[in-house]
Amino acid sequence: MISLRARLSVSYMWIILISITAVGILANLCLERQFRSYILKNIENRNRQLVALISKQYSQNRWSETKVSDIGINAMEEGLFIRVMDADGRMVWDAFTHNNGFCREMIAHMANNMASRYPNWQGSYMESDYVVKRGETIVGKVLIGYYGPFYYKDTDLAFINTLNRILAGVLLIALVIALVTGTVTSRRISNPITRVIETAREIAAGNLKARSQERTDIKEINQLVRSINELAEALENQEKIRKRLTADVAHELRTPLSTLQSHLEAMIDGIWEIDEGRLKGCHAEILRLIRMVKDLERLTKYDSDWVALSKSEFDLSQLAEQIVANLRPEFENKSVALVYSGEPAVLSADQDKISQVIINLLVNSLKFTPEGGSVGVDVKASDGRVELQVRDNGMGINPEDLPYIFERFYRGDKSRNRMSGGSGIGLTITKAIVDAHGGRIDVQSQLGQGSCFTVVLPKGIV
């Protein structure tokens, strides 16, 4: 596998390499097209200039061979080979006759220039002829030979090669810049990620207090840091809950088992006589264990990722009012007032499980509301949702316990007295049912002043 730093650096270099190469190819294609058009026009212009210049060397019905020779020799240096004939077809001056070796050498040199640029170039010697007139009378003809269809002079090739060398130099410099930029950029990205990875490894190794303190100007890295820290915090809280759950379950099982053990050992050793009262006491402890196991079974059922729902349409207000009526005697026995108010709130949900939610919340409020207190139940509806609220003026919940009250077996009462704390799964089951319906449950509480549980459920009516 390749590291992020190396991958970014290589990516930068590839981008630069492809970009500069593409620019070089396009520049050469455009340059070649324009250069070829320029050279062809230039050849034609030079030919006509030469013909005009040579035609001036005809005067008084004769050609000035000396001046024509001078013009021809200069033209040879430019790669143009002139032959001039008079009106009768006699040769006035011929570049090949003047210096055949030099002419052949120049043609070969031009062929080599073109072959160096275009390996498959197919060129040859070409001639263009022009008529020289005086008025309407033809006085001669000029033939101009050259390597065609066009050719590059040494200066032309030097220009193209210089341009390509500049492009190659720019490419080299750009690659170095890309390497440096890629290294610096990748280091700014990879170093924080590497440190976050180290923090994640510490968390995986069991150090749940490890946190990443990385601060960068890269949004995604900051999100990664926050996610790792939130994960560590969640794992730390879950570990605390797990340890507390283990201690609570062990305590809940230890008490009835210890009682049973001591009673049975006393009867086996003959210290106690086996009578109905002692057997009933053992039986009561066994029933207590059975209730504990059933509580665990219910928790497993409701705490799963998916809860089977049997939905139907019903009025939550009527359901809550009926449950309040059924539980009112228990509240009266404890001298706790139970007040209900509601409005029609029809929704599609599992009526049995929603009944369990209402009962759990009312029993929880009754348990922690002293004599003379009161519990209120409100139901109201709004667009697309219904709201159930159960409030009391009882003991309230410690702020430190509020984040965990929906966790299994969690009870703020550290004494673990079952008469006040229960089994600790009622609110866990309540939240599981609400979540299964796509709703939410919130709690607000002040120690010594009471609590208010709010359940919001979607109507779910199509």
Short mmCIF file of C-alpha atoms in Angstrom, two decimals:
data_model
loop_
_atom_site.label_atom_id
_atom_site.label_comp_id
_atom_site.label_asym_id
_atom_site.label_seq_id
_atom_site.Cartn_x
_atom_site.Cartn_y
_atom_site.Cartn_z
CA MET A 1 0.00 0.00 0.00
CA ILE A 2 1.10 3.54 -0.71
CA SER A 3 0.94 6.28 1.91
CA LEU A 4 -1.29 9.32 1.58
CA ARG A 5 1.76 11.58 1.42
CA ALA A 6 3.32 9.62 -1.44
CA ARG A 7 -0.01 9.35 -3.26
CA LEU A 8 -0.62 13.11 -3.10
CA SER A 9 2.93 13.92 -4.23
CA VAL A 10 2.71 11.49 -7.15
CA SER A 11 -0.72 12.85 -8.04
CA TYR A 12 0.59 16.42 -8.15
CA MET A 13 3.50 15.32 -10.34
CA TRP A 14 1.22 13.39 -12.70
CA ILE A 15 -1.08 16.38 -13.05
CA ILE A 16 1.84 18.67 -13.86
CA LEU A 17 3.39 16.12 -16.22
CA ILE A 18 0.16 15.59 -18.12
CA SER A 19 -0.61 19.32 -18.22
CA ILE A 20 2.81 20.41 -19.47
CA THR A 21 2.98 17.53 -21.95
CA ALA A 22 -0.44 18.44 -23.30
CA VAL A 23 0.60 22.10 -23.56
CA GLY A 24 3.80 21.07 -25.36
CA ILE A 25 1.97 18.87 -27.85
CA LEU A 26 -0.66 21.52 -28.54
CA ALA A 27 2.00 24.23 -28.84
CA ASN A 28 3.99 22.14 -31.32
CA LEU A 29 0.89 21.28 -33.37
CA CYS A 30 -0.25 24.90 -33.51
CA LEU A 31 3.28 26.14 -34.14
CA GLU A 32 3.82 23.60 -36.91
CA ARG A 33 0.57 24.53 -38.65
CA GLN A 34 1.28 28.26 -38.43
CA PHE A 35 4.95 27.82 -39.26
CA ARG A 36 4.19 25.68 -42.32
CA SER A 37 1.71 28.28 -43.60
CA TYR A 38 4.22 31.04 -42.92
CA ILE A 39 7.05 29.25 -44.74
CA LEU A 40 4.93 28.44 -47.79
CA LYS A 41 3.86 32.06 -48.09
CA ASN A 42 7.41 33.22 -47.46
CA ILE A 43 8.76 30.96 -50.22
CA GLU A 44 6.25 32.33 -52.69
CA ASN A 45 6.98 35.94 -51.65
CA ARG A 46 10.73 35.44 -51.91
CA ASN A 47 10.36 33.83 -55.31
CA ARG A 48 8.36 36.77 -56.65
CA GLN A 49 10.84 39.24 -55.13
CA LEU A 50 13.70 37.40 -56.79
CA VAL A 51 11.88 37.36 -60.15
CA ALA A 52 11.23 41.10 -59.85
CA LEU A 53 14.83 41.76 -58.95
CA ILE A 54 16.16 39.60 -61.79
CA SER A 55 13.79 41.14 -64.32
CA LYS A 56 15.40 44.50 -63.60
CA GLN A 57 18.69 43.12 -64.86
CA TYR A 58 17.31 43.03 -68.41
CA SER A 59 17.94 46.32 -70.25
CA GLN A 60 18.72 47.41 -73.75
CA ASN A 61 17.62 44.04 -75.11
CA ARG A 62 20.22 42.10 -73.13
CA TRP A 63 20.74 40.46 -69.76
CA SER A 64 23.40 41.62 -67.31
CA GLU A 65 24.98 38.26 -66.57
CA THR A 66 27.22 39.65 -63.82
CA LYS A 67 24.36 41.08 -61.81
CA VAL A 68 22.20 38.01 -62.39
CA SER A 69 25.11 35.89 -61.12
CA ASP A 70 25.40 38.00 -57.98
CA ILE A 71 21.68 37.61 -57.31
CA GLY A 72 21.86 33.85 -57.92
CA ILE A 73 24.83 33.36 -55.59
CA ASN A 74 23.07 35.21 -52.78
CA ALA A 75 19.91 33.14 -53.38
CA MET A 76 21.92 29.91 -53.06
CA GLU A 77 22.81 30.86 -49.51
CA GLU A 78 19.06 30.96 -48.79
CA GLY A 79 18.44 27.55 -50.33
CA LEU A 80 17.04 28.88 -53.63
CA PHE A 81 18.63 27.71 -56.90
CA ILE A 82 18.06 30.05 -59.87
CA ARG A 83 18.25 29.38 -63.56
CA VAL A 84 17.69 32.30 -65.97
CA MET A 85 17.02 31.82 -69.71
CA ASP A 86 16.51 34.40 -72.44
CA ALA A 87 13.58 34.54 -74.86
CA ASP A 88 15.30 32.09 -77.21
CA GLY A 89 15.77 29.50 -74.44
CA ARG A 90 19.52 30.06 -74.07
CA MET A 91 20.80 29.78 -70.47
CA VAL A 92 21.89 33.11 -69.05
CA TRP A 93 22.89 31.77 -65.63
CA ASP A 94 22.48 28.41 -63.88
CA ALA A 95 23.18 27.84 -60.17
CA PHE A 96 24.01 24.15 -60.72
CA THR A 97 26.43 25.07 -63.50
CA HIS A 98 27.97 27.76 -61.30
CA ASN A 99 28.51 25.45 -58.28
CA ASN A 100 26.86 22.07 -58.58
CA GLY A 101 28.51 20.61 -55.48
CA PHE A 102 27.32 23.40 -53.24
CA CYS A 103 23.75 23.11 -54.58
CA ARG A 104 23.61 19.37 -53.98
CA GLU A 105 25.08 19.84 -50.52
CA MET A 106 22.44 22.47 -49.65
CA ILE A 107 19.60 20.22 -50.88
CA ALA A 108 20.95 17.30 -48.80
CA HIS A 109 21.28 19.56 -45.77
CA MET A 110 17.67 20.72 -46.08
CA ALA A 111 16.54 17.11 -46.47
CA ASN A 112 18.43 16.20 -43.30
CA ASN A 113 16.81 19.11 -41.44
CA MET A 114 13.35 17.94 -42.40
CA ALA A 115 14.18 14.29 -41.64
CA SER A 116 15.41 15.28 -38.18
CA ARG A 117 12.04 16.88 -37.51
CA TYR A 118 9.86 14.40 -39.38
CA PRO A 119 11.39 10.88 -39.57
CA ASN A 120 8.98 9.78 -42.31
CA TRP A 121 9.27 12.97 -44.30
CA GLN A 122 8.86 12.56 -48.06
CA GLY A 123 10.35 15.64 -49.75
CA SER A 124 12.14 16.34 -53.04
CA TYR A 125 13.67 19.01 -55.18
CA MET A 126 11.03 21.25 -56.83
CA GLU A 127 11.06 24.12 -59.32
CA SER A 128 8.74 27.03 -60.05
CA ASP A 129 9.03 28.95 -63.30
CA TYR A 130 8.19 32.59 -63.91
CA VAL A 131 7.99 34.52 -67.20
CA VAL A 132 9.83 37.85 -67.55
CA LYS A 133 8.13 40.45 -69.76
CA ARG A 134 8.83 43.91 -71.09
CA GLY A 135 5.47 45.30 -71.85
CA GLU A 136 3.72 42.51 -73.75
CA THR A 137 6.96 40.94 -74.96
CA ILE A 138 8.46 37.90 -73.24
CA VAL A 139 12.16 38.55 -72.75
CA GLY A 140 13.07 35.49 -70.64
CA LYS A 141 12.18 32.95 -68.00
CA VAL A 142 13.33 32.40 -64.43
CA LEU A 143 13.28 28.95 -62.81
CA ILE A 144 13.64 28.89 -59.03
CA GLY A 145 14.45 25.52 -57.46
CA TYR A 146 14.02 24.63 -53.78
CA TYR A 147 13.49 21.68 -51.50
CA GLY A 148 9.75 21.15 -51.19
CA PRO A 149 6.97 21.26 -50.53
CA PHE A 150 8.65 23.38 -47.84
CA TYR A 151 11.71 23.21 -45.62
CA TYR A 152 13.09 24.51 -42.35
CA LYS A 153 16.28 26.48 -42.29
CA ASP A 154 18.76 26.09 -39.48
CA THR A 155 17.33 29.17 -37.77
CA ASP A 156 13.83 27.73 -38.01
CA LEU A 157 14.88 24.44 -36.44
CA ALA A 158 16.85 26.28 -33.79
CA PHE A 159 13.72 28.25 -32.87
CA ILE A 160 11.55 25.10 -32.60
CA ASN A 161 14.20 23.22 -30.61
CA THR A 162 14.67 26.17 -28.29
CA LEU A 163 10.92 26.31 -27.67
CA ASN A 164 10.86 22.58 -26.86
CA ARG A 165 13.82 22.96 -24.52
CA ILE A 166 12.02 25.80 -22.76
CA LEU A 167 8.92 23.61 -22.40
CA ALA A 168 11.08 20.76 -21.08
CA GLY A 169 12.70 23.15 -18.61
CA VAL A 170 9.29 24.44 -17.53
CA LEU A 171 8.17 20.82 -17.10
CA LEU A 172 11.19 20.00 -14.95
CA ILE A 173 10.73 23.10 -12.79
CA ALA A 174 6.98 22.41 -12.52
CA LEU A 175 7.68 18.82 -11.44
CA VAL A 176 10.05 20.04 -8.74
CA ILE A 177 7.47 22.60 -7.59
CA ALA A 178 4.77 19.90 -7.67
CA LEU A 179 6.96 17.57 -5.62
CA VAL A 180 7.66 20.26 -3.03
CA THR A 181 4.05 21.47 -2.98
CA GLY A 182 2.71 17.92 -2.84
CA THR A 183 5.07 17.04 0.00
CA VAL A 184 4.15 20.13 2.03
CA THR A 185 0.41 19.78 1.35
CA SER A 186 0.37 16.05 2.00
CA ARG A 187 2.31 16.58 5.22
CA ARG A 188 -0.29 19.11 6.39
CA ILE A 189 -2.99 16.55 5.64
CA SER A 190 -1.30 13.28 6.61
CA ASN A 191 0.39 14.39 9.85
CA PRO A 192 -2.90 15.28 11.62
CA ILE A 193 -4.50 12.11 10.27
CA THR A 194 -1.53 10.06 11.53
CA ARG A 195 -1.89 11.58 15.00
CA VAL A 196 -5.65 10.90 14.94
CA ILE A 197 -4.86 7.30 13.98
CA GLU A 198 -2.53 7.03 16.97
CA THR A 199 -5.33 8.32 19.19
CA ALA A 200 -7.71 5.74 17.69
CA ARG A 201 -5.15 3.01 18.39
CA GLU A 202 -4.89 4.13 22.00
CA ILE A 203 -8.67 3.95 22.29
CA ALA A 204 -8.68 0.49 20.69
CA ALA A 205 -5.98 -0.59 23.16
CA GLY A 206 -8.27 0.34 26.06
CA ASN A 207 -7.26 3.91 26.87
CA LEU A 208 -10.76 5.38 26.63
CA LYS A 209 -9.58 8.71 28.05
CA ALA A 210 -7.40 9.37 24.99
CA ARG A 211 -8.49 12.42 22.99
CA SER A 212 -7.16 14.10 19.86
CA GLN A 213 -6.30 17.78 20.16
CA GLU A 214 -5.66 18.37 16.45
CA ARG A 215 -6.73 21.74 15.05
CA THR A 216 -6.43 22.34 11.31
CA ASP A 217 -8.04 24.52 8.66
CA ILE A 218 -9.26 21.42 6.80
CA LYS A 219 -12.95 20.83 7.44
CA GLU A 220 -12.91 17.05 6.90
CA ILE A 221 -9.98 16.51 9.29
CA ASN A 222 -11.72 18.57 11.98
CA GLN A 223 -14.83 16.44 11.48
CA LEU A 224 -12.70 13.30 11.79
CA VAL A 225 -11.16 14.60 15.03
CA ARG A 226 -14.59 15.41 16.46
CA SER A 227 -15.91 11.99 15.44
CA ILE A 228 -12.98 10.17 17.09
CA ASN A 229 -13.36 12.22 20.27
CA GLU A 230 -17.12 11.66 20.33
CA LEU A 231 -16.56 7.94 19.79
CA ALA A 232 -14.06 7.83 22.64
CA GLU A 233 -16.45 9.68 24.92
CA ALA A 234 -19.32 7.36 23.96
CA LEU A 235 -17.15 4.28 24.57
CA GLU A 236 -16.00 5.67 27.91
CA ASN A 237 -19.61 6.28 28.97
CA GLN A 238 -20.63 2.83 27.77
CA GLU A 239 -17.77 1.30 29.72
CA LYS A 240 -18.93 3.08 32.86
CA ILE A 241 -22.48 1.89 32.24
CA ARG A 242 -21.26 -1.65 31.56
CA LYS A 243 -19.34 -1.76 34.82
CA ARG A 244 -22.26 -0.34 36.70
CA LEU A 245 -24.61 -2.81 34.97
CA THR A 246 -22.37 -5.70 35.97
CA ALA A 247 -22.28 -4.49 39.58
CA ASP A 248 -26.04 -3.92 39.65
CA VAL A 249 -26.91 -7.31 38.17
CA ALA A 250 -24.45 -9.03 40.50
CA HIS A 251 -25.99 -7.23 43.48
CA GLU A 252 -29.53 -8.01 42.36
CA LEU A 253 -28.71 -11.72 42.03
CA ARG A 254 -26.45 -11.92 45.09
CA THR A 255 -29.08 -10.86 47.61
CA PRO A 256 -31.76 -13.51 46.89
CA LEU A 257 -29.13 -16.21 46.31
CA SER A 258 -27.38 -15.42 49.59
CA THR A 259 -30.71 -15.48 51.41
CA LEU A 260 -31.64 -18.81 49.88
CA GLN A 261 -28.22 -20.27 50.67
CA SER A 262 -28.30 -19.22 54.31
CA HIS A 263 -31.88 -20.42 54.82
CA LEU A 264 -31.31 -23.78 53.15
CA GLU A 265 -28.02 -24.37 54.96
CA ALA A 266 -29.69 -23.58 58.28
CA MET A 267 -32.47 -26.07 57.58
CA ILE A 268 -30.04 -28.72 56.27
CA ASP A 269 -27.82 -28.35 59.36
CA GLY A 270 -30.85 -28.65 61.58
CA ILE A 271 -30.48 -25.14 63.01
CA TRP A 272 -33.90 -24.22 61.65
CA GLU A 273 -36.87 -26.46 61.51
CA ILE A 274 -38.41 -26.94 58.10
CA ASP A 275 -41.76 -25.18 58.40
CA GLU A 276 -44.21 -23.48 56.09
CA GLY A 277 -43.04 -19.95 56.92
CA ARG A 278 -39.40 -20.61 56.08
CA LEU A 279 -40.34 -22.45 52.90
CA LYS A 280 -42.52 -19.50 51.87
CA GLY A 281 -39.56 -17.20 52.47
CA CYS A 282 -37.38 -19.32 50.18
CA HIS A 283 -40.19 -19.42 47.66
CA ALA A 284 -40.43 -15.62 47.74
CA GLU A 285 -36.72 -15.29 47.00
CA ILE A 286 -37.07 -17.75 44.10
CA LEU A 287 -39.94 -15.67 42.72
CA ARG A 288 -37.72 -12.63 43.04
CA LEU A 289 -35.04 -14.36 40.95
CA ILE A 290 -37.66 -15.34 38.37
CA ARG A 291 -38.80 -11.73 38.11
CA MET A 292 -35.20 -10.68 37.61
CA VAL A 293 -34.77 -13.21 34.77
CA LYS A 294 -38.04 -12.06 33.18
CA ASP A 295 -36.84 -8.48 33.40
CA LEU A 296 -33.68 -9.49 31.55
CA GLU A 297 -35.75 -11.30 28.91
CA ARG A 298 -37.95 -8.24 28.41
CA LEU A 299 -34.88 -6.04 28.15
CA THR A 300 -33.39 -8.31 25.48
CA LYS A 301 -36.67 -8.19 23.56
CA TYR A 302 -37.13 -4.42 23.65
CA ASP A 303 -33.47 -3.47 23.47
CA SER A 304 -32.91 -5.18 20.11
CA ASP A 305 -32.27 -3.16 16.95
CA TRP A 306 -35.69 -4.10 15.58
CA VAL A 307 -38.94 -4.31 17.53
CA ALA A 308 -41.94 -5.95 15.87
CA LEU A 309 -44.87 -3.55 15.81
CA SER A 310 -48.53 -4.34 15.26
CA LYS A 311 -49.85 -0.96 14.23
CA SER A 312 -53.45 0.23 14.29
CA GLU A 313 -55.19 3.59 14.45
CA PHE A 314 -56.36 4.72 17.89
CA ASP A 315 -56.82 7.85 19.97
CA LEU A 316 -53.88 8.34 22.29
CA SER A 317 -55.96 10.65 24.47
CA GLN A 318 -58.57 7.95 25.13
CA LEU A 319 -55.87 5.34 25.79
CA ALA A 320 -54.05 7.58 28.27
CA GLU A 321 -57.30 8.51 30.02
CA GLN A 322 -58.18 4.82 30.43
CA ILE A 323 -54.74 3.96 31.86
CA VAL A 324 -54.96 6.90 34.26
CA ALA A 325 -58.33 5.61 35.48
CA ASN A 326 -56.91 2.10 35.98
CA LEU A 327 -53.90 3.33 37.97
CA ARG A 328 -55.71 5.99 40.00
CA PRO A 329 -56.30 3.64 43.01
CA GLU A 330 -52.54 3.06 43.38
CA PHE A 331 -51.95 6.82 43.42
CA GLU A 332 -54.72 7.32 45.96
CA ASN A 333 -53.22 4.64 48.20
CA LYS A 334 -50.01 6.70 48.33
CA SER A 335 -51.93 9.99 48.64
CA VAL A 336 -50.55 11.26 45.31
CA ALA A 337 -52.87 13.32 43.10
CA LEU A 338 -53.19 12.17 39.48
CA VAL A 339 -54.44 14.82 37.03
CA TYR A 340 -55.23 14.20 33.37
CA SER A 341 -55.90 16.61 30.51
CA GLY A 342 -55.93 15.85 26.82
CA GLU A 343 -57.32 16.48 23.39
CA PRO A 344 -58.09 14.04 20.55
CA ALA A 345 -54.84 12.70 19.11
CA VAL A 346 -55.30 9.89 16.60
CA LEU A 347 -52.17 8.07 15.45
CA SER A 348 -51.09 4.80 13.87
CA ALA A 349 -48.97 2.79 16.32
CA ASP A 350 -48.76 -0.40 18.35
CA GLN A 351 -51.43 0.23 21.00
CA ASP A 352 -50.14 -2.41 23.44
CA LYS A 353 -46.58 -1.08 23.36
CA ILE A 354 -47.70 2.55 23.67
CA SER A 355 -49.78 1.45 26.68
CA GLN A 356 -46.56 0.03 28.16
CA VAL A 357 -44.87 3.41 27.63
CA ILE A 358 -47.63 5.29 29.48
CA ILE A 359 -47.71 2.75 32.34
CA ASN A 360 -43.92 2.79 32.74
CA LEU A 361 -43.83 6.59 32.92
CA LEU A 362 -46.72 6.77 35.42
CA VAL A 363 -45.29 4.02 37.65
CA ASN A 364 -41.89 5.74 37.55
CA SER A 365 -43.45 9.08 38.58
CA LEU A 366 -45.47 7.43 41.37
CA LYS A 367 -42.37 5.71 42.69
CA PHE A 368 -40.42 8.93 43.12
CA THR A 369 -43.25 11.25 44.18
CA PRO A 370 -43.77 11.51 47.97
CA GLU A 371 -47.13 11.61 49.74
CA GLY A 372 -49.02 14.80 49.08
CA GLY A 373 -47.38 15.22 45.66
CA SER A 374 -49.03 15.24 42.27
CA VAL A 375 -48.56 13.71 38.83
CA GLY A 376 -49.98 15.25 35.64
CA VAL A 377 -50.61 13.64 32.26
CA ASP A 378 -51.17 15.77 29.13
CA VAL A 379 -51.90 14.68 25.56
CA LYS A 380 -51.99 17.07 22.61
CA ALA A 381 -51.71 16.90 18.84
CA SER A 382 -50.06 19.07 16.21
CA ASP A 383 -49.31 18.78 12.50
CA GLY A 384 -47.98 15.30 11.84
CA ARG A 385 -47.29 14.32 15.45
CA VAL A 386 -48.76 13.74 18.91
CA GLU A 387 -47.21 14.57 22.26
CA LEU A 388 -47.55 12.80 25.61
CA GLN A 389 -46.26 14.53 28.72
CA VAL A 390 -45.94 13.04 32.22
CA ARG A 391 -44.78 15.46 34.93
CA ASP A 392 -44.45 15.22 38.69
CA ASN A 393 -43.23 17.31 41.62
CA GLY A 394 -41.30 14.47 43.20
CA MET A 395 -37.65 13.83 44.04
CA GLY A 396 -36.24 14.92 40.69
CA ILE A 397 -33.06 13.58 39.10
CA ASN A 398 -29.46 14.52 39.74
CA PRO A 399 -27.99 16.43 36.75
CA GLU A 400 -25.15 13.89 36.65
CA ASP A 401 -27.69 11.06 36.25
CA LEU A 402 -29.83 12.66 33.52
CA PRO A 403 -27.70 11.46 30.54
CA TYR A 404 -27.94 7.84 31.72
CA ILE A 405 -31.50 7.33 32.98
CA PHE A 406 -32.49 5.44 29.82
CA GLU A 407 -29.59 3.01 30.17
CA ARG A 408 -30.37 -0.52 31.32
CA PHE A 409 -30.33 -1.12 35.08
CA TYR A 410 -29.32 2.47 35.70
CA ARG A 411 -30.74 3.98 38.87
CA GLY A 412 -29.75 7.21 40.50
CA ASP A 413 -30.54 5.68 43.87
CA LYS A 414 -27.12 4.32 44.81
CA SER A 415 -28.58 2.30 47.67
CA ARG A 416 -30.22 0.00 45.08
CA ASN A 417 -33.33 -0.33 47.19
CA ARG A 418 -35.84 -2.13 44.97
CA MET A 419 -38.71 -0.38 46.70
CA SER A 420 -37.52 2.92 45.31
CA GLY A 421 -35.29 1.99 42.41
CA GLY A 422 -37.09 -0.92 40.77
CA SER A 423 -35.21 -3.18 38.38
CA GLY A 424 -33.88 -0.26 36.38
CA ILE A 425 -35.15 -1.29 32.93
CA GLY A 426 -38.56 0.44 32.75
CA LEU A 427 -37.24 3.60 31.12
CA THR A 428 -34.90 1.56 28.89
CA ILE A 429 -37.89 -0.37 27.53
CA THR A 430 -39.86 2.86 27.18
CA LYS A 431 -37.16 4.46 25.05
CA ALA A 432 -36.79 1.31 22.91
CA ILE A 433 -40.53 1.36 22.13
CA VAL A 434 -40.52 5.07 21.31
CA ASP A 435 -37.47 4.68 19.07
CA ALA A 436 -39.12 1.75 17.25
CA HIS A 437 -42.03 4.06 16.40
CA GLY A 438 -39.66 6.69 15.02
CA GLY A 439 -40.35 9.07 17.90
CA ARG A 440 -38.27 10.59 20.68
CA ILE A 441 -38.41 10.88 24.44
CA ASP A 442 -36.94 13.78 26.42
CA VAL A 443 -36.68 14.51 30.12
CA GLN A 444 -36.30 17.71 32.09
CA SER A 445 -35.72 17.56 35.81
CA GLN A 446 -34.56 19.55 38.80
CA LEU A 447 -33.46 17.85 41.98
CA GLY A 448 -36.11 18.22 44.66
CA GLN A 449 -38.61 19.86 42.32
CA GLY A 450 -39.72 17.05 40.04
CA SER A 451 -39.37 15.71 36.52
CA CYS A 452 -41.15 16.02 33.20
CA PHE A 453 -40.99 13.26 30.53
CA THR A 454 -42.10 14.21 27.01
CA VAL A 455 -42.81 11.61 24.34
CA VAL A 456 -43.24 12.78 20.73
CA LEU A 457 -44.60 10.30 18.20
CA PRO A 458 -45.36 10.66 14.47
CA LYS A 459 -49.03 10.21 13.60
CA GLY A 460 -48.04 7.79 10.87
CA ILE A 461 -51.46 8.02 9.21
CA VAL A 462 -51.39 7.74 5.41
#
